[in-house]
Amino acid sequence: MHVPEPDDEAVEVDEIEPLRRALEEERQRNLRLLADFDNFRRRVTREQEVARREGRRAALLPLLPVVDTLERALATGSVDPDFYQGVAATHRLFLAALREAGAEPVESVGQPFDPKVHDAVSTVPAAGVEPGTVVREIRRGWRLGDELLRPAQVVVATSPEVARPWR
Amino acid sequence: MHVPEPDDEAVEVDEIEPLRRALEEERQRNLRLLADFDNFRRRVTREQEVARREGRRAALLPLLPVVDTLERALATGSVDPDFYQGVAATHRLFLAALREAGAEPVESVGQPFDPKVHDAVSTVPAAGVEPGTVVREIRRGWRLGDELLRPAQVVVATSPEVARPWR
């Protein structure tokens, strides 16, 4: 047990209040640091996920025009059925690989126009479909999980009465 | 200023040493926390980079067999030169897109065999090239930055005298 000596009593007693305050401050600082650390850890877990998605996005985006080009080539057809079939098989493999890489095509034709995933490049008066329905896809859109990789470019139906007859 | 009263002096003086120790402990704890936080921050910066690379890798790997298939189709040739040229153009676009996505082909034919990037699927006695040189590429290898996406599958030259003559 500490036995106070007459000389140091006054000094030590004066120290008690500042010591208590300093201790309380350090404890508060500790608690704040722990809370900051915890928040940072949580943020980091989210950011890892974002970074992984960014990596996928950066890898997939340049490849989408390659599918477009391959599809345009296939659309022209060929007089060489064997070669054509080989290329068509490669195209199916390409779509499957994109799905495996996490990319999913946006549904367009027959769907209601959705500005979150569709870019309307033009409209066309159309009978027999609900106005606002996508009637043609110019360029396929792609999603990556719940994010959009690129929007679909589409043609949207308007009511037939909106059409101005040719004079 | 705190004026000690006769009654609380002894109690307060007894408190001083434990207070000092507690304060010192809290300060040490704070310093450790700050150092941990700092280390964590540094580790996280590296891990973000790793996560981004993982994302690229996961997106690119399934697409490499698509290039292989397209190249096999092109290697068979076609009697439809227009269609063939369209597909050949798509193939060049594909290679450019893979480069843009961060993937680089591994150099193989004519290079010394390198187990870090080459898988030797067979050897062949070859005159006129240094033994251990890659003489044929069966499947192209790909890098992603300074990492390997997939090794090249190659045929490696051995000295001609190693060859056992057919009897």
mmCIF file with all atom_site columns, N, CA, C and O in Angstrom, chain A residues 51-69:
data_model
loop_
_atom_site.group_PDB
_atom_site.id
_atom_site.type_symbol
_atom_site.label_atom_id
_atom_site.label_alt_id
_atom_site.label_comp_id
_atom_site.label_asym_id
_atom_site.label_entity_id
_atom_site.label_seq_id
_atom_site.pdbx_PDB_ins_code
_atom_site.Cartn_x
_atom_site.Cartn_y
_atom_site.Cartn_z
_atom_site.occupancy
_atom_site.B_iso_or_equiv
_atom_site.pdbx_formal_charge
_atom_site.auth_seq_id
_atom_site.auth_comp_id
_atom_site.auth_asym_id
_atom_site.auth_atom_id
_atom_site.pdbx_PDB_model_num
ATOM 1  N N  . ALA A 1 51 ? -14.810 -3.605  -56.218 1.00 0.00 ? 51 ALA A N  1
ATOM 2  C CA . ALA A 1 51 ? -13.571 -3.709  -57.005 1.00 0.00 ? 51 ALA A CA 1
ATOM 3  C C  . ALA A 1 51 ? -13.616 -4.942  -57.897 1.00 0.00 ? 51 ALA A C  1
ATOM 4  O O  . ALA A 1 51 ? -13.218 -4.900  -59.063 1.00 0.00 ? 51 ALA A O  1
ATOM 5  N N  . ARG A 1 52 ? -14.119 -6.068  -57.353 1.00 0.00 ? 52 ARG A N  1
ATOM 6  C CA . ARG A 1 52 ? -14.215 -7.298  -58.135 1.00 0.00 ? 52 ARG A CA 1
ATOM 7  C C  . ARG A 1 52 ? -15.168 -7.076  -59.321 1.00 0.00 ? 52 ARG A C  1
ATOM 8  O O  . ARG A 1 52 ? -14.888 -7.477  -60.447 1.00 0.00 ? 52 ARG A O  1
ATOM 9  N N  . ARG A 1 53 ? -16.288 -6.390  -59.057 1.00 0.00 ? 53 ARG A N  1
ATOM 10 C CA . ARG A 1 53 ? -17.253 -6.117  -60.118 1.00 0.00 ? 53 ARG A CA 1
ATOM 11 C C  . ARG A 1 53 ? -16.657 -5.176  -61.173 1.00 0.00 ? 53 ARG A C  1
ATOM 12 O O  . ARG A 1 53 ? -16.863 -5.353  -62.365 1.00 0.00 ? 53 ARG A O  1
ATOM 13 N N  . GLU A 1 54 ? -15.905 -4.180  -60.700 1.00 0.00 ? 54 GLU A N  1
ATOM 14 C CA . GLU A 1 54 ? -15.234 -3.245  -61.625 1.00 0.00 ? 54 GLU A CA 1
ATOM 15 C C  . GLU A 1 54 ? -14.286 -3.993  -62.552 1.00 0.00 ? 54 GLU A C  1
ATOM 16 O O  . GLU A 1 54 ? -14.191 -3.684  -63.738 1.00 0.00 ? 54 GLU A O  1
ATOM 17 N N  . GLY A 1 55 ? -13.559 -4.965  -61.989 1.00 0.00 ? 55 GLY A N  1
ATOM 18 C CA . GLY A 1 55 ? -12.635 -5.768  -62.779 1.00 0.00 ? 55 GLY A CA 1
ATOM 19 C C  . GLY A 1 55 ? -13.381 -6.523  -63.871 1.00 0.00 ? 55 GLY A C  1
ATOM 20 O O  . GLY A 1 55 ? -12.965 -6.525  -65.034 1.00 0.00 ? 55 GLY A O  1
ATOM 21 N N  . ARG A 1 56 ? -14.495 -7.145  -63.492 1.00 0.00 ? 56 ARG A N  1
ATOM 22 C CA . ARG A 1 56 ? -15.309 -7.874  -64.475 1.00 0.00 ? 56 ARG A CA 1
ATOM 23 C C  . ARG A 1 56 ? -15.806 -6.931  -65.556 1.00 0.00 ? 56 ARG A C  1
ATOM 24 O O  . ARG A 1 56 ? -15.757 -7.220  -66.746 1.00 0.00 ? 56 ARG A O  1
ATOM 25 N N  . ARG A 1 57 ? -16.306 -5.795  -65.120 1.00 0.00 ? 57 ARG A N  1
ATOM 26 C CA . ARG A 1 57 ? -16.857 -4.805  -66.034 1.00 0.00 ? 57 ARG A CA 1
ATOM 27 C C  . ARG A 1 57 ? -15.805 -4.357  -67.048 1.00 0.00 ? 57 ARG A C  1
ATOM 28 O O  . ARG A 1 57 ? -16.060 -4.328  -68.254 1.00 0.00 ? 57 ARG A O  1
ATOM 29 N N  . ALA A 1 58 ? -14.611 -4.036  -66.543 1.00 0.00 ? 58 ALA A N  1
ATOM 30 C CA . ALA A 1 58 ? -13.528 -3.561  -67.405 1.00 0.00 ? 58 ALA A CA 1
ATOM 31 C C  . ALA A 1 58 ? -13.120 -4.633  -68.411 1.00 0.00 ? 58 ALA A C  1
ATOM 32 O O  . ALA A 1 58 ? -12.722 -4.326  -69.534 1.00 0.00 ? 58 ALA A O  1
ATOM 33 N N  . ALA A 1 59 ? -13.212 -5.915  -68.008 1.00 0.00 ? 59 ALA A N  1
ATOM 34 C CA . ALA A 1 59 ? -12.829 -6.999  -68.917 1.00 0.00 ? 59 ALA A CA 1
ATOM 35 C C  . ALA A 1 59 ? -13.929 -7.259  -69.933 1.00 0.00 ? 59 ALA A C  1
ATOM 36 O O  . ALA A 1 59 ? -13.649 -7.574  -71.092 1.00 0.00 ? 59 ALA A O  1
ATOM 37 N N  . LEU A 1 60 ? -15.193 -7.127  -69.524 1.00 0.00 ? 60 LEU A N  1
ATOM 38 C CA . LEU A 1 60 ? -16.301 -7.527  -70.401 1.00 0.00 ? 60 LEU A CA 1
ATOM 39 C C  . LEU A 1 60 ? -16.661 -6.456  -71.427 1.00 0.00 ? 60 LEU A C  1
ATOM 40 O O  . LEU A 1 60 ? -16.979 -6.781  -72.578 1.00 0.00 ? 60 LEU A O  1
ATOM 41 N N  . LEU A 1 61 ? -16.609 -5.185  -71.012 1.00 0.00 ? 61 LEU A N  1
ATOM 42 C CA . LEU A 1 61 ? -17.078 -4.115  -71.909 1.00 0.00 ? 61 LEU A CA 1
ATOM 43 C C  . LEU A 1 61 ? -16.446 -4.151  -73.299 1.00 0.00 ? 61 LEU A C  1
ATOM 44 O O  . LEU A 1 61 ? -17.162 -4.073  -74.296 1.00 0.00 ? 61 LEU A O  1
ATOM 45 N N  . PRO A 1 62 ? -15.108 -4.286  -73.428 1.00 0.00 ? 62 PRO A N  1
ATOM 46 C CA . PRO A 1 62 ? -14.527 -4.273  -74.780 1.00 0.00 ? 62 PRO A CA 1
ATOM 47 C C  . PRO A 1 62 ? -14.950 -5.471  -75.621 1.00 0.00 ? 62 PRO A C  1
ATOM 48 O O  . PRO A 1 62 ? -14.817 -5.438  -76.843 1.00 0.00 ? 62 PRO A O  1
ATOM 49 N N  . LEU A 1 63 ? -15.449 -6.554  -74.972 1.00 0.00 ? 63 LEU A N  1
ATOM 50 C CA . LEU A 1 63 ? -15.773 -7.772  -75.718 1.00 0.00 ? 63 LEU A CA 1
ATOM 51 C C  . LEU A 1 63 ? -17.170 -7.738  -76.321 1.00 0.00 ? 63 LEU A C  1
ATOM 52 O O  . LEU A 1 63 ? -17.462 -8.489  -77.268 1.00 0.00 ? 63 LEU A O  1
ATOM 53 N N  . LEU A 1 64 ? -18.031 -6.862  -75.807 1.00 0.00 ? 64 LEU A N  1
ATOM 54 C CA . LEU A 1 64 ? -19.414 -6.846  -76.305 1.00 0.00 ? 64 LEU A CA 1
ATOM 55 C C  . LEU A 1 64 ? -19.491 -6.475  -77.794 1.00 0.00 ? 64 LEU A C  1
ATOM 56 O O  . LEU A 1 64 ? -20.247 -7.107  -78.540 1.00 0.00 ? 64 LEU A O  1
ATOM 57 N N  . PRO A 1 65 ? -18.701 -5.486  -78.283 1.00 0.00 ? 65 PRO A N  1
ATOM 58 C CA . PRO A 1 65 ? -18.756 -5.184  -79.723 1.00 0.00 ? 65 PRO A CA 1
ATOM 59 C C  . PRO A 1 65 ? -18.282 -6.353  -80.592 1.00 0.00 ? 65 PRO A C  1
ATOM 60 O O  . PRO A 1 65 ? -18.643 -6.430  -81.774 1.00 0.00 ? 65 PRO A O  1
ATOM 61 N N  . VAL A 1 66 ? -17.478 -7.258  -80.020 1.00 0.00 ? 66 VAL A N  1
ATOM 62 C CA . VAL A 1 66 ? -17.028 -8.422  -80.786 1.00 0.00 ? 66 VAL A CA 1
ATOM 63 C C  . VAL A 1 66 ? -18.228 -9.336  -81.072 1.00 0.00 ? 66 VAL A C  1
ATOM 64 O O  . VAL A 1 66 ? -18.382 -9.831  -82.192 1.00 0.00 ? 66 VAL A O  1
ATOM 65 N N  . VAL A 1 67 ? -19.087 -9.531  -80.066 1.00 0.00 ? 67 VAL A N  1
ATOM 66 C CA . VAL A 1 67 ? -20.309 -10.334 -80.283 1.00 0.00 ? 67 VAL A CA 1
ATOM 67 C C  . VAL A 1 67 ? -21.176 -9.662  -81.342 1.00 0.00 ? 67 VAL A C  1
ATOM 68 O O  . VAL A 1 67 ? -21.700 -10.336 -82.241 1.00 0.00 ? 67 VAL A O  1
ATOM 69 N N  . ASP A 1 68 ? -21.330 -8.331  -81.247 1.00 0.00 ? 68 ASP A N  1
ATOM 70 C CA . ASP A 1 68 ? -22.145 -7.598  -82.231 1.00 0.00 ? 68 ASP A CA 1
ATOM 71 C C  . ASP A 1 68 ? -21.630 -7.869  -83.648 1.00 0.00 ? 68 ASP A C  1
ATOM 72 O O  . ASP A 1 68 ? -22.407 -8.154  -84.561 1.00 0.00 ? 68 ASP A O  1
ATOM 73 N N  . THR A 1 69 ? -20.310 -7.759  -83.820 1.00 0.00 ? 69 THR A N  1
ATOM 74 C CA . THR A 1 69 ? -19.712 -7.938  -85.143 1.00 0.00 ? 69 THR A CA 1
ATOM 75 C C  . THR A 1 69 ? -19.911 -9.364  -85.649 1.00 0.00 ? 69 THR A C  1
ATOM 76 O O  . THR A 1 69 ? -20.250 -9.583  -86.812 1.00 0.00 ? 69 THR A O  1
#
